[in-house]
């Protein structure tokens, strides 16, 4: 699978939702600042290739894997 497709389907190419990125998304994409700040506090990351947000899993992944 080409890298660009794996980035899209596997959620790679994620960046932290920083204050600077929030300002960019508000200005360039018209996104809601308050929602972005909430997502930032919840630990969401922005997937550049998917133009979407990815949240950390809930619960203890170590217990799910074992």
N, CA, C, O and CB atoms as a CASP TS submission, in Angstrom:
PFRMAT TS
TARGET T0000
AUTHOR 0000-0000-0000
METHOD Language model
MODEL 1
PARENT N/A
ATOM      1  N   UNK     1       0.854  -1.177   0.000  1.00  0.00           N
ATOM      2  CA  UNK     1       0.000   0.000   0.000  1.00  0.00           C
ATOM      3  C   UNK     1       0.900   1.240   0.000  1.00  0.00           C
ATOM      4  O   UNK     1       1.803   1.341   0.831  1.00  0.00           O
ATOM      5  CB  UNK     1      -0.972  -0.002   1.235  1.00  0.00           C
ATOM      6  N   UNK     2       0.671   2.170  -0.904  1.00  0.00           N
ATOM      7  CA  UNK     2       1.487   3.393  -0.922  1.00  0.00           C
ATOM      8  C   UNK     2       1.367   4.165   0.396  1.00  0.00           C
ATOM      9  O   UNK     2       0.340   4.111   1.073  1.00  0.00           O
ATOM     10  CB  UNK     2       1.067   4.296  -2.097  1.00  0.00           C
ATOM     11  N   UNK     3       2.431   4.876   0.740  1.00  0.00           N
ATOM     12  CA  UNK     3       2.473   5.601   2.012  1.00  0.00           C
ATOM     13  C   UNK     3       1.302   6.553   2.197  1.00  0.00           C
ATOM     14  O   UNK     3       0.741   6.638   3.289  1.00  0.00           O
ATOM     15  CB  UNK     3       3.758   6.370   2.117  1.00  0.00           C
ATOM     16  N   UNK     4       0.923   7.273   1.137  1.00  0.00           N
ATOM     17  CA  UNK     4      -0.164   8.247   1.300  1.00  0.00           C
ATOM     18  C   UNK     4      -1.484   7.567   1.642  1.00  0.00           C
ATOM     19  O   UNK     4      -2.304   8.135   2.363  1.00  0.00           O
ATOM     20  CB  UNK     4      -0.326   9.077   0.027  1.00  0.00           C
ATOM     21  N   UNK     5      -1.696   6.354   1.129  1.00  0.00           N
ATOM     22  CA  UNK     5      -2.916   5.629   1.460  1.00  0.00           C
ATOM     23  C   UNK     5      -2.860   5.074   2.876  1.00  0.00           C
ATOM     24  O   UNK     5      -3.861   5.097   3.593  1.00  0.00           O
ATOM     25  CB  UNK     5      -3.148   4.500   0.464  1.00  0.00           C
ATOM     26  N   UNK     6      -1.705   4.578   3.279  1.00  0.00           N
ATOM     27  CA  UNK     6      -1.600   4.059   4.644  1.00  0.00           C
ATOM     28  C   UNK     6      -1.766   5.189   5.652  1.00  0.00           C
ATOM     29  O   UNK     6      -2.326   4.978   6.727  1.00  0.00           O
ATOM     30  CB  UNK     6      -0.248   3.347   4.856  1.00  0.00           C
ATOM     31  N   UNK     7      -1.285   6.391   5.319  1.00  0.00           N
ATOM     32  CA  UNK     7      -1.500   7.548   6.195  1.00  0.00           C
ATOM     33  C   UNK     7      -2.986   7.815   6.383  1.00  0.00           C
ATOM     34  O   UNK     7      -3.436   8.094   7.494  1.00  0.00           O
ATOM     35  CB  UNK     7      -0.809   8.795   5.623  1.00  0.00           C
ATOM     36  N   UNK     8      -3.739   7.731   5.308  1.00  0.00           N
ATOM     37  CA  UNK     8      -5.170   8.021   5.371  1.00  0.00           C
ATOM     38  C   UNK     8      -5.904   6.948   6.157  1.00  0.00           C
ATOM     39  O   UNK     8      -6.698   7.263   7.043  1.00  0.00           O
ATOM     40  CB  UNK     8      -5.758   8.137   3.962  1.00  0.00           C
ATOM     41  N   UNK     9      -5.650   5.690   5.844  1.00  0.00           N
ATOM     42  CA  UNK     9      -6.408   4.605   6.463  1.00  0.00           C
ATOM     43  C   UNK     9      -5.939   4.243   7.863  1.00  0.00           C
ATOM     44  O   UNK     9      -6.744   3.807   8.686  1.00  0.00           O
ATOM     45  CB  UNK     9      -6.336   3.397   5.602  1.00  0.00           C
ATOM     46  N   UNK    10      -4.679   4.412   8.143  1.00  0.00           N
ATOM     47  CA  UNK    10      -4.153   4.041   9.450  1.00  0.00           C
ATOM     48  C   UNK    10      -4.066   5.220  10.412  1.00  0.00           C
ATOM     49  O   UNK    10      -3.702   5.040  11.575  1.00  0.00           O
ATOM     50  CB  UNK    10      -2.795   3.421   9.291  1.00  0.00           C
ATOM     51  N   UNK    11      -4.392   6.420   9.948  1.00  0.00           N
ATOM     52  CA  UNK    11      -4.388   7.571  10.833  1.00  0.00           C
ATOM     53  C   UNK    11      -3.016   8.078  11.184  1.00  0.00           C
ATOM     54  O   UNK    11      -2.827   8.723  12.216  1.00  0.00           O
ATOM     55  CB  UNK    11      -5.102   7.244  12.065  1.00  0.00           C
ATOM     56  N   UNK    12      -2.052   7.789  10.327  1.00  0.00           N
ATOM     57  CA  UNK    12      -0.713   8.287  10.586  1.00  0.00           C
ATOM     58  C   UNK    12      -0.654   9.755  10.165  1.00  0.00           C
ATOM     59  O   UNK    12      -1.640  10.316   9.688  1.00  0.00           O
ATOM     60  CB  UNK    12       0.360   7.438   9.833  1.00  0.00           C
ATOM     61  N   UNK    13       0.508  10.362  10.348  1.00  0.00           N
ATOM     62  CA  UNK    13       0.691  11.768   9.996  1.00  0.00           C
ATOM     63  C   UNK    13      -0.184  12.661  10.875  1.00  0.00           C
ATOM     64  O   UNK    13      -0.822  13.599  10.395  1.00  0.00           O
ATOM     65  CB  UNK    13       0.365  11.998   8.510  1.00  0.00           C
ATOM     66  N   UNK    14      -0.199  12.348  12.171  1.00  0.00           N
ATOM     67  CA  UNK    14      -0.963  13.122  13.143  1.00  0.00           C
ATOM     68  C   UNK    14      -0.071  14.161  13.803  1.00  0.00           C
ATOM     69  O   UNK    14       1.106  13.917  14.068  1.00  0.00           O
ATOM     70  CB  UNK    14      -1.589  12.200  14.203  1.00  0.00           C
ATOM     71  N   UNK    15      -0.646  15.309  14.059  1.00  0.00           N
ATOM     72  CA  UNK    15       0.094  16.368  14.741  1.00  0.00           C
ATOM     73  C   UNK    15      -0.702  16.823  15.963  1.00  0.00           C
ATOM     74  O   UNK    15      -1.931  16.755  15.965  1.00  0.00           O
ATOM     75  CB  UNK    15       0.371  17.568  13.780  1.00  0.00           C
ATOM     76  N   UNK    16      -0.006  17.283  16.998  1.00  0.00           N
ATOM     77  CA  UNK    16      -0.710  17.788  18.184  1.00  0.00           C
ATOM     78  C   UNK    16      -1.590  18.982  17.818  1.00  0.00           C
ATOM     79  O   UNK    16      -1.265  19.762  16.923  1.00  0.00           O
ATOM     80  CB  UNK    16       0.300  18.187  19.286  1.00  0.00           C
ATOM     81  N   UNK    17      -2.678  19.104  18.508  1.00  0.00           N
ATOM     82  CA  UNK    17      -3.602  20.211  18.291  1.00  0.00           C
ATOM     83  C   UNK    17      -3.124  21.386  19.138  1.00  0.00           C
ATOM     84  O   UNK    17      -3.614  21.610  20.245  1.00  0.00           O
ATOM     85  CB  UNK    17      -5.080  19.810  18.650  1.00  0.00           C
ATOM     86  N   UNK    18      -2.159  22.133  18.600  1.00  0.00           N
ATOM     87  CA  UNK    18      -1.564  23.259  19.317  1.00  0.00           C
ATOM     88  C   UNK    18      -2.429  24.506  19.177  1.00  0.00           C
ATOM     89  O   UNK    18      -3.353  24.551  18.364  1.00  0.00           O
ATOM     90  CB  UNK    18      -0.146  23.537  18.801  1.00  0.00           C
ATOM     91  N   UNK    19      -2.114  25.514  19.982  1.00  0.00           N
ATOM     92  CA  UNK    19      -2.831  26.790  19.881  1.00  0.00           C
ATOM     93  C   UNK    19      -2.673  27.389  18.485  1.00  0.00           C
ATOM     94  O   UNK    19      -3.619  27.950  17.933  1.00  0.00           O
ATOM     95  CB  UNK    19      -2.322  27.783  20.947  1.00  0.00           C
ATOM     96  N   UNK    20      -1.478  27.266  17.921  1.00  0.00           N
ATOM     97  CA  UNK    20      -1.220  27.809  16.586  1.00  0.00           C
ATOM     98  C   UNK    20      -2.039  27.083  15.525  1.00  0.00           C
ATOM     99  O   UNK    20      -2.585  27.704  14.613  1.00  0.00           O
ATOM    100  CB  UNK    20       0.270  27.714  16.251  1.00  0.00           C
ATOM    101  N   UNK    21      -2.118  25.757  15.657  1.00  0.00           N
ATOM    102  CA  UNK    21      -2.910  24.982  14.699  1.00  0.00           C
ATOM    103  C   UNK    21      -4.389  25.320  14.830  1.00  0.00           C
ATOM    104  O   UNK    21      -5.099  25.413  13.829  1.00  0.00           O
ATOM    105  CB  UNK    21      -2.690  23.474  14.908  1.00  0.00           C
ATOM    106  N   UNK    22      -4.850  25.503  16.051  1.00  0.00           N
ATOM    107  CA  UNK    22      -6.245  25.894  16.265  1.00  0.00           C
ATOM    108  C   UNK    22      -6.539  27.197  15.541  1.00  0.00           C
ATOM    109  O   UNK    22      -7.550  27.307  14.848  1.00  0.00           O
ATOM    110  CB  UNK    22      -6.551  26.037  17.769  1.00  0.00           C
ATOM    111  N   UNK    23      -5.665  28.186  15.694  1.00  0.00           N
ATOM    112  CA  UNK    23      -5.877  29.469  15.025  1.00  0.00           C
ATOM    113  C   UNK    23      -5.910  29.300  13.504  1.00  0.00           C
ATOM    114  O   UNK    23      -6.723  29.923  12.821  1.00  0.00           O
ATOM    115  CB  UNK    23      -4.777  30.464  15.423  1.00  0.00           C
ATOM    116  N   UNK    24      -5.030  28.462  12.987  1.00  0.00           N
ATOM    117  CA  UNK    24      -4.998  28.195  11.544  1.00  0.00           C
ATOM    118  C   UNK    24      -6.316  27.556  11.084  1.00  0.00           C
ATOM    119  O   UNK    24      -6.888  27.966  10.074  1.00  0.00           O
ATOM    120  CB  UNK    24      -3.800  27.271  11.190  1.00  0.00           C
ATOM    121  N   UNK    25      -6.792  26.554  11.829  1.00  0.00           N
ATOM    122  CA  UNK    25      -8.024  25.863  11.443  1.00  0.00           C
ATOM    123  C   UNK    25      -9.237  26.783  11.526  1.00  0.00           C
ATOM    124  O   UNK    25     -10.164  26.666  10.724  1.00  0.00           O
ATOM    125  CB  UNK    25      -8.241  24.640  12.328  1.00  0.00           C
ATOM    126  N   UNK    26      -9.232  27.688  12.483  1.00  0.00           N
ATOM    127  CA  UNK    26     -10.330  28.653  12.605  1.00  0.00           C
ATOM    128  C   UNK    26     -10.312  29.609  11.412  1.00  0.00           C
ATOM    129  O   UNK    26     -11.343  29.842  10.781  1.00  0.00           O
ATOM    130  CB  UNK    26     -10.225  29.446  13.942  1.00  0.00           C
ATOM    131  N   UNK    27      -9.140  30.159  11.108  1.00  0.00           N
ATOM    132  CA  UNK    27      -9.032  31.154  10.036  1.00  0.00           C
ATOM    133  C   UNK    27      -9.164  30.553   8.651  1.00  0.00           C
ATOM    134  O   UNK    27      -9.877  31.097   7.807  1.00  0.00           O
ATOM    135  CB  UNK    27      -7.721  31.873  10.138  1.00  0.00           C
ATOM    136  N   UNK    28      -8.487  29.437   8.403  1.00  0.00           N
ATOM    137  CA  UNK    28      -8.432  28.875   7.051  1.00  0.00           C
ATOM    138  C   UNK    28      -9.585  27.933   6.728  1.00  0.00           C
ATOM    139  O   UNK    28      -9.982  27.818   5.568  1.00  0.00           O
ATOM    140  CB  UNK    28      -7.140  28.146   6.866  1.00  0.00           C
ATOM    141  N   UNK    29     -10.123  27.261   7.732  1.00  0.00           N
ATOM    142  CA  UNK    29     -11.160  26.262   7.468  1.00  0.00           C
ATOM    143  C   UNK    29     -12.496  26.602   8.116  1.00  0.00           C
ATOM    144  O   UNK    29     -13.478  25.878   7.947  1.00  0.00           O
ATOM    145  CB  UNK    29     -10.701  24.914   7.952  1.00  0.00           C
ATOM    146  N   UNK    30     -12.530  27.710   8.860  1.00  0.00           N
ATOM    147  CA  UNK    30     -13.781  28.155   9.465  1.00  0.00           C
ATOM    148  C   UNK    30     -14.296  27.255  10.581  1.00  0.00           C
ATOM    149  O   UNK    30     -15.498  27.215  10.845  1.00  0.00           O
ATOM    150  CB  UNK    30     -14.821  28.263   8.415  1.00  0.00           C
ATOM    151  N   UNK    31     -13.391  26.532  11.236  1.00  0.00           N
ATOM    152  CA  UNK    31     -13.809  25.639  12.314  1.00  0.00           C
ATOM    153  C   UNK    31     -14.101  26.427  13.583  1.00  0.00           C
ATOM    154  O   UNK    31     -13.636  27.554  13.755  1.00  0.00           O
ATOM    155  CB  UNK    31     -12.734  24.581  12.584  1.00  0.00           C
ATOM    156  N   UNK    32     -14.873  25.818  14.460  1.00  0.00           N
ATOM    157  CA  UNK    32     -15.295  26.454  15.699  1.00  0.00           C
ATOM    158  C   UNK    32     -14.177  26.402  16.736  1.00  0.00           C
ATOM    159  O   UNK    32     -13.719  25.318  17.098  1.00  0.00           O
ATOM    160  CB  UNK    32     -16.561  25.780  16.242  1.00  0.00           C
ATOM    161  N   UNK    33     -13.739  27.553  17.213  1.00  0.00           N
ATOM    162  CA  UNK    33     -12.617  27.656  18.150  1.00  0.00           C
ATOM    163  C   UNK    33     -12.906  26.906  19.457  1.00  0.00           C
ATOM    164  O   UNK    33     -12.049  26.176  19.954  1.00  0.00           O
ATOM    165  CB  UNK    33     -12.310  29.132  18.449  1.00  0.00           C
ATOM    166  N   UNK    34     -14.099  27.083  20.009  1.00  0.00           N
ATOM    167  CA  UNK    34     -14.420  26.445  21.286  1.00  0.00           C
ATOM    168  C   UNK    34     -14.383  24.916  21.172  1.00  0.00           C
ATOM    169  O   UNK    34     -13.905  24.236  22.081  1.00  0.00           O
ATOM    170  CB  UNK    34     -15.803  26.903  21.773  1.00  0.00           C
ATOM    171  N   UNK    35     -14.881  24.383  20.068  1.00  0.00           N
ATOM    172  CA  UNK    35     -14.842  22.930  19.874  1.00  0.00           C
ATOM    173  C   UNK    35     -13.404  22.440  19.739  1.00  0.00           C
ATOM    174  O   UNK    35     -13.049  21.386  20.267  1.00  0.00           O
ATOM    175  CB  UNK    35     -15.657  22.530  18.630  1.00  0.00           C
ATOM    176  N   UNK    36     -12.583  23.206  19.034  1.00  0.00           N
ATOM    177  CA  UNK    36     -11.184  22.820  18.873  1.00  0.00           C
ATOM    178  C   UNK    36     -10.449  22.846  20.212  1.00  0.00           C
ATOM    179  O   UNK    36      -9.634  21.965  20.486  1.00  0.00           O
ATOM    180  CB  UNK    36     -10.488  23.748  17.871  1.00  0.00           C
ATOM    181  N   UNK    37     -10.727  23.838  21.037  1.00  0.00           N
ATOM    182  CA  UNK    37     -10.099  23.919  22.356  1.00  0.00           C
ATOM    183  C   UNK    37     -10.525  22.740  23.220  1.00  0.00           C
ATOM    184  O   UNK    37      -9.713  22.176  23.953  1.00  0.00           O
ATOM    185  CB  UNK    37     -10.459  25.247  23.049  1.00  0.00           C
ATOM    186  N   UNK    38     -11.807  22.367  23.133  1.00  0.00           N
ATOM    187  CA  UNK    38     -12.285  21.199  23.872  1.00  0.00           C
ATOM    188  C   UNK    38     -11.548  19.944  23.405  1.00  0.00           C
ATOM    189  O   UNK    38     -11.101  19.145  24.229  1.00  0.00           O
ATOM    190  CB  UNK    38     -13.815  21.028  23.694  1.00  0.00           C
ATOM    191  N   UNK    39     -11.419  19.767  22.098  1.00  0.00           N
ATOM    192  CA  UNK    39     -10.729  18.597  21.557  1.00  0.00           C
ATOM    193  C   UNK    39      -9.264  18.587  21.991  1.00  0.00           C
ATOM    194  O   UNK    39      -8.708  17.531  22.291  1.00  0.00           O
ATOM    195  CB  UNK    39     -10.830  18.575  20.020  1.00  0.00           C
ATOM    196  N   UNK    40      -8.644  19.763  22.024  1.00  0.00           N
ATOM    197  CA  UNK    40      -7.254  19.870  22.473  1.00  0.00           C
ATOM    198  C   UNK    40      -7.127  19.372  23.913  1.00  0.00           C
ATOM    199  O   UNK    40      -6.209  18.617  24.233  1.00  0.00           O
ATOM    200  CB  UNK    40      -6.753  21.333  22.361  1.00  0.00           C
ATOM    201  N   UNK    41      -8.047  19.793  24.777  1.00  0.00           N
ATOM    202  CA  UNK    41      -8.017  19.373  26.180  1.00  0.00           C
ATOM    203  C   UNK    41      -8.255  17.875  26.332  1.00  0.00           C
ATOM    204  O   UNK    41      -7.774  17.261  27.284  1.00  0.00           O
ATOM    205  CB  UNK    41      -9.059  20.141  26.980  1.00  0.00           C
ATOM    206  N   UNK    42      -8.989  17.292  25.404  1.00  0.00           N
ATOM    207  CA  UNK    42      -9.275  15.857  25.441  1.00  0.00           C
ATOM    208  C   UNK    42      -8.156  15.023  24.831  1.00  0.00           C
ATOM    209  O   UNK    42      -8.230  13.794  24.821  1.00  0.00           O
ATOM    210  CB  UNK    42     -10.571  15.570  24.718  1.00  0.00           C
ATOM    211  N   UNK    43      -7.108  15.693  24.317  1.00  0.00           N
ATOM    212  CA  UNK    43      -5.962  14.974  23.793  1.00  0.00           C
ATOM    213  C   UNK    43      -6.046  14.603  22.321  1.00  0.00           C
ATOM    214  O   UNK    43      -5.282  13.763  21.846  1.00  0.00           O
ATOM    215  CB  UNK    43      -5.769  13.759  24.574  1.00  0.00           C
ATOM    216  N   UNK    44      -6.965  15.222  21.600  1.00  0.00           N
ATOM    217  CA  UNK    44      -7.113  14.918  20.179  1.00  0.00           C
ATOM    218  C   UNK    44      -5.894  15.388  19.398  1.00  0.00           C
ATOM    219  O   UNK    44      -5.216  16.341  19.780  1.00  0.00           O
ATOM    220  CB  UNK    44      -8.384  15.568  19.618  1.00  0.00           C
ATOM    221  N   UNK    45      -5.637  14.695  18.298  1.00  0.00           N
ATOM    222  CA  UNK    45      -4.595  15.106  17.365  1.00  0.00           C
ATOM    223  C   UNK    45      -5.250  15.335  16.014  1.00  0.00           C
ATOM    224  O   UNK    45      -6.312  14.786  15.720  1.00  0.00           O
ATOM    225  CB  UNK    45      -3.450  14.039  17.269  1.00  0.00           C
ATOM    226  N   UNK    46      -4.606  16.148  15.204  1.00  0.00           N
ATOM    227  CA  UNK    46      -5.116  16.457  13.880  1.00  0.00           C
ATOM    228  C   UNK    46      -4.402  15.586  12.858  1.00  0.00           C
ATOM    229  O   UNK    46      -3.173  15.571  12.793  1.00  0.00           O
ATOM    230  CB  UNK    46      -4.935  17.958  13.551  1.00  0.00           C
ATOM    231  N   UNK    47      -5.174  14.866  12.065  1.00  0.00           N
ATOM    232  CA  UNK    47      -4.613  14.053  11.001  1.00  0.00           C
ATOM    233  C   UNK    47      -4.575  14.902   9.738  1.00  0.00           C
ATOM    234  O   UNK    47      -5.610  15.210   9.147  1.00  0.00           O
ATOM    235  CB  UNK    47      -5.439  12.743  10.784  1.00  0.00           C
ATOM    236  N   UNK    48      -3.378  15.269   9.341  1.00  0.00           N
ATOM    237  CA  UNK    48      -3.199  16.144   8.181  1.00  0.00           C
ATOM    238  C   UNK    48      -3.729  15.472   6.915  1.00  0.00           C
ATOM    239  O   UNK    48      -4.449  16.095   6.135  1.00  0.00           O
ATOM    240  CB  UNK    48      -1.712  16.514   8.006  1.00  0.00           C
ATOM    241  N   UNK    49      -3.373  14.203   6.711  1.00  0.00           N
ATOM    242  CA  UNK    49      -3.762  13.517   5.485  1.00  0.00           C
ATOM    243  C   UNK    49      -5.264  13.265   5.409  1.00  0.00           C
ATOM    244  O   UNK    49      -5.831  13.234   4.317  1.00  0.00           O
ATOM    245  CB  UNK    49      -3.022  12.207   5.373  1.00  0.00           C
ATOM    246  N   UNK    50      -5.911  13.084   6.556  1.00  0.00           N
ATOM    247  CA  UNK    50      -7.355  12.820   6.565  1.00  0.00           C
ATOM    248  C   UNK    50      -8.180  14.082   6.795  1.00  0.00           C
ATOM    249  O   UNK    50      -9.399  14.063   6.628  1.00  0.00           O
ATOM    250  CB  UNK    50      -7.688  11.800   7.634  1.00  0.00           C
ATOM    251  N   UNK    51      -7.525  15.178   7.176  1.00  0.00           N
ATOM    252  CA  UNK    51      -8.222  16.409   7.529  1.00  0.00           C
ATOM    253  C   UNK    51      -9.308  16.110   8.564  1.00  0.00           C
ATOM    254  O   UNK    51     -10.459  16.525   8.429  1.00  0.00           O
ATOM    255  CB  UNK    51      -8.835  17.073   6.269  1.00  0.00           C
ATOM    256  N   UNK    52      -8.898  15.373   9.604  1.00  0.00           N
ATOM    257  CA  UNK    52      -9.834  14.997  10.652  1.00  0.00           C
ATOM    258  C   UNK    52      -9.092  14.908  11.982  1.00  0.00           C
ATOM    259  O   UNK    52      -7.880  15.110  12.055  1.00  0.00           O
ATOM    260  CB  UNK    52     -10.530  13.654  10.317  1.00  0.00           C
ATOM    261  N   UNK    53      -9.849  14.602  13.020  1.00  0.00           N
ATOM    262  CA  UNK    53      -9.288  14.542  14.359  1.00  0.00           C
ATOM    263  C   UNK    53      -9.325  13.118  14.873  1.00  0.00           C
ATOM    264  O   UNK    53     -10.267  12.369  14.611  1.00  0.00           O
ATOM    265  CB  UNK    53     -10.044  15.474  15.309  1.00  0.00           C
ATOM    266  N   UNK    54      -8.288  12.756  15.607  1.00  0.00           N
ATOM    267  CA  UNK    54      -8.190  11.430  16.166  1.00  0.00           C
ATOM    268  C   UNK    54      -8.006  11.572  17.668  1.00  0.00           C
ATOM    269  O   UNK    54      -7.111  12.276  18.138  1.00  0.00           O
ATOM    270  CB  UNK    54      -7.027  10.626  15.522  1.00  0.00           C
ATOM    271  N   UNK    55      -8.859  10.899  18.401  1.00  0.00           N
ATOM    272  CA  UNK    55      -8.808  10.963  19.856  1.00  0.00           C
ATOM    273  C   UNK    55      -8.065   9.755  20.400  1.00  0.00           C
ATOM    274  O   UNK    55      -8.061   8.692  19.780  1.00  0.00           O
ATOM    275  CB  UNK    55     -10.226  11.038  20.453  1.00  0.00           C
ATOM    276  N   UNK    56      -7.437   9.919  21.555  1.00  0.00           N
ATOM    277  CA  UNK    56      -6.764   8.770  22.159  1.00  0.00           C
ATOM    278  C   UNK    56      -7.819   7.735  22.579  1.00  0.00           C
ATOM    279  O   UNK    56      -8.961   8.090  22.870  1.00  0.00           O
ATOM    280  CB  UNK    56      -5.895   9.212  23.385  1.00  0.00           C
ATOM    281  N   UNK    57      -7.434   6.477  22.607  1.00  0.00           N
ATOM    282  CA  UNK    57      -8.394   5.441  23.024  1.00  0.00           C
ATOM    283  C   UNK    57      -8.776   5.616  24.485  1.00  0.00           C
ATOM    284  O   UNK    57      -7.998   6.120  25.295  1.00  0.00           O
ATOM    285  CB  UNK    57      -7.809   4.035  22.799  1.00  0.00           C
ATOM    286  N   UNK    58      -9.974   5.194  24.797  1.00  0.00           N
ATOM    287  CA  UNK    58     -10.423   5.237  26.182  1.00  0.00           C
ATOM    288  C   UNK    58     -10.112   3.893  26.827  1.00  0.00           C
ATOM    289  O   UNK    58     -10.234   2.850  26.183  1.00  0.00           O
ATOM    290  CB  UNK    58     -11.947   5.567  26.276  1.00  0.00           C
ATOM    291  N   UNK    59      -9.724   3.911  28.053  1.00  0.00           N
ATOM    292  CA  UNK    59      -9.440   2.673  28.756  1.00  0.00           C
ATOM    293  C   UNK    59      -7.971   2.310  28.671  1.00  0.00           C
ATOM    294  O   UNK    59      -7.162   3.042  28.100  1.00  0.00           O
ATOM    295  CB  UNK    59     -10.283   1.551  28.203  1.00  0.00           C
ATOM    296  N   UNK    60      -7.649   1.187  29.240  1.00  0.00           N
ATOM    297  CA  UNK    60      -6.279   0.707  29.316  1.00  0.00           C
ATOM    298  C   UNK    60      -6.024  -0.269  28.179  1.00  0.00           C
ATOM    299  O   UNK    60      -6.494  -1.406  28.223  1.00  0.00           O
ATOM    300  CB  UNK    60      -6.000   0.044  30.683  1.00  0.00           C
ATOM    301  N   UNK    61      -5.293   0.157  27.171  1.00  0.00           N
ATOM    302  CA  UNK    61      -5.021  -0.692  26.020  1.00  0.00           C
ATOM    303  C   UNK    61      -4.228  -1.939  26.389  1.00  0.00           C
ATOM    304  O   UNK    61      -4.409  -2.987  25.769  1.00  0.00           O
ATOM    305  CB  UNK    61      -4.275   0.091  24.972  1.00  0.00           C
ATOM    306  N   UNK    62      -3.357  -1.844  27.385  1.00  0.00           N
ATOM    307  CA  UNK    62      -2.577  -3.004  27.795  1.00  0.00           C
ATOM    308  C   UNK    62      -3.492  -4.152  28.235  1.00  0.00           C
ATOM    309  O   UNK    62      -3.205  -5.314  27.951  1.00  0.00           O
ATOM    310  CB  UNK    62      -1.616  -2.623  28.929  1.00  0.00           C
ATOM    311  N   UNK    63      -4.575  -3.837  28.917  1.00  0.00           N
ATOM    312  CA  UNK    63      -5.517  -4.875  29.361  1.00  0.00           C
ATOM    313  C   UNK    63      -6.249  -5.473  28.160  1.00  0.00           C
ATOM    314  O   UNK    63      -6.539  -6.669  28.151  1.00  0.00           O
ATOM    315  CB  UNK    63      -6.538  -4.293  30.379  1.00  0.00           C
ATOM    316  N   UNK    64      -6.548  -4.664  27.155  1.00  0.00           N
ATOM    317  CA  UNK    64      -7.263  -5.160  25.986  1.00  0.00           C
ATOM    318  C   UNK    64      -6.389  -6.065  25.136  1.00  0.00           C
ATOM    319  O   UNK    64      -6.890  -7.004  24.517  1.00  0.00           O
ATOM    320  CB  UNK    64      -7.771  -4.002  25.151  1.00  0.00           C
ATOM    321  N   UNK    65      -5.098  -5.800  25.096  1.00  0.00           N
ATOM    322  CA  UNK    65      -4.187  -6.552  24.245  1.00  0.00           C
ATOM    323  C   UNK    65      -3.876  -7.913  24.857  1.00  0.00           C
ATOM    324  O   UNK    65      -3.714  -8.889  24.125  1.00  0.00           O
ATOM    325  CB  UNK    65      -2.895  -5.764  24.017  1.00  0.00           C
ATOM    326  N   UNK    66      -3.790  -7.999  26.165  1.00  0.00           N
ATOM    327  CA  UNK    66      -3.406  -9.258  26.837  1.00  0.00           C
ATOM    328  C   UNK    66      -4.537 -10.252  26.852  1.00  0.00           C
ATOM    329  O   UNK    66      -4.383 -11.355  27.376  1.00  0.00           O
ATOM    330  CB  UNK    66      -2.955  -8.989  28.264  1.00  0.00           C
TER
END
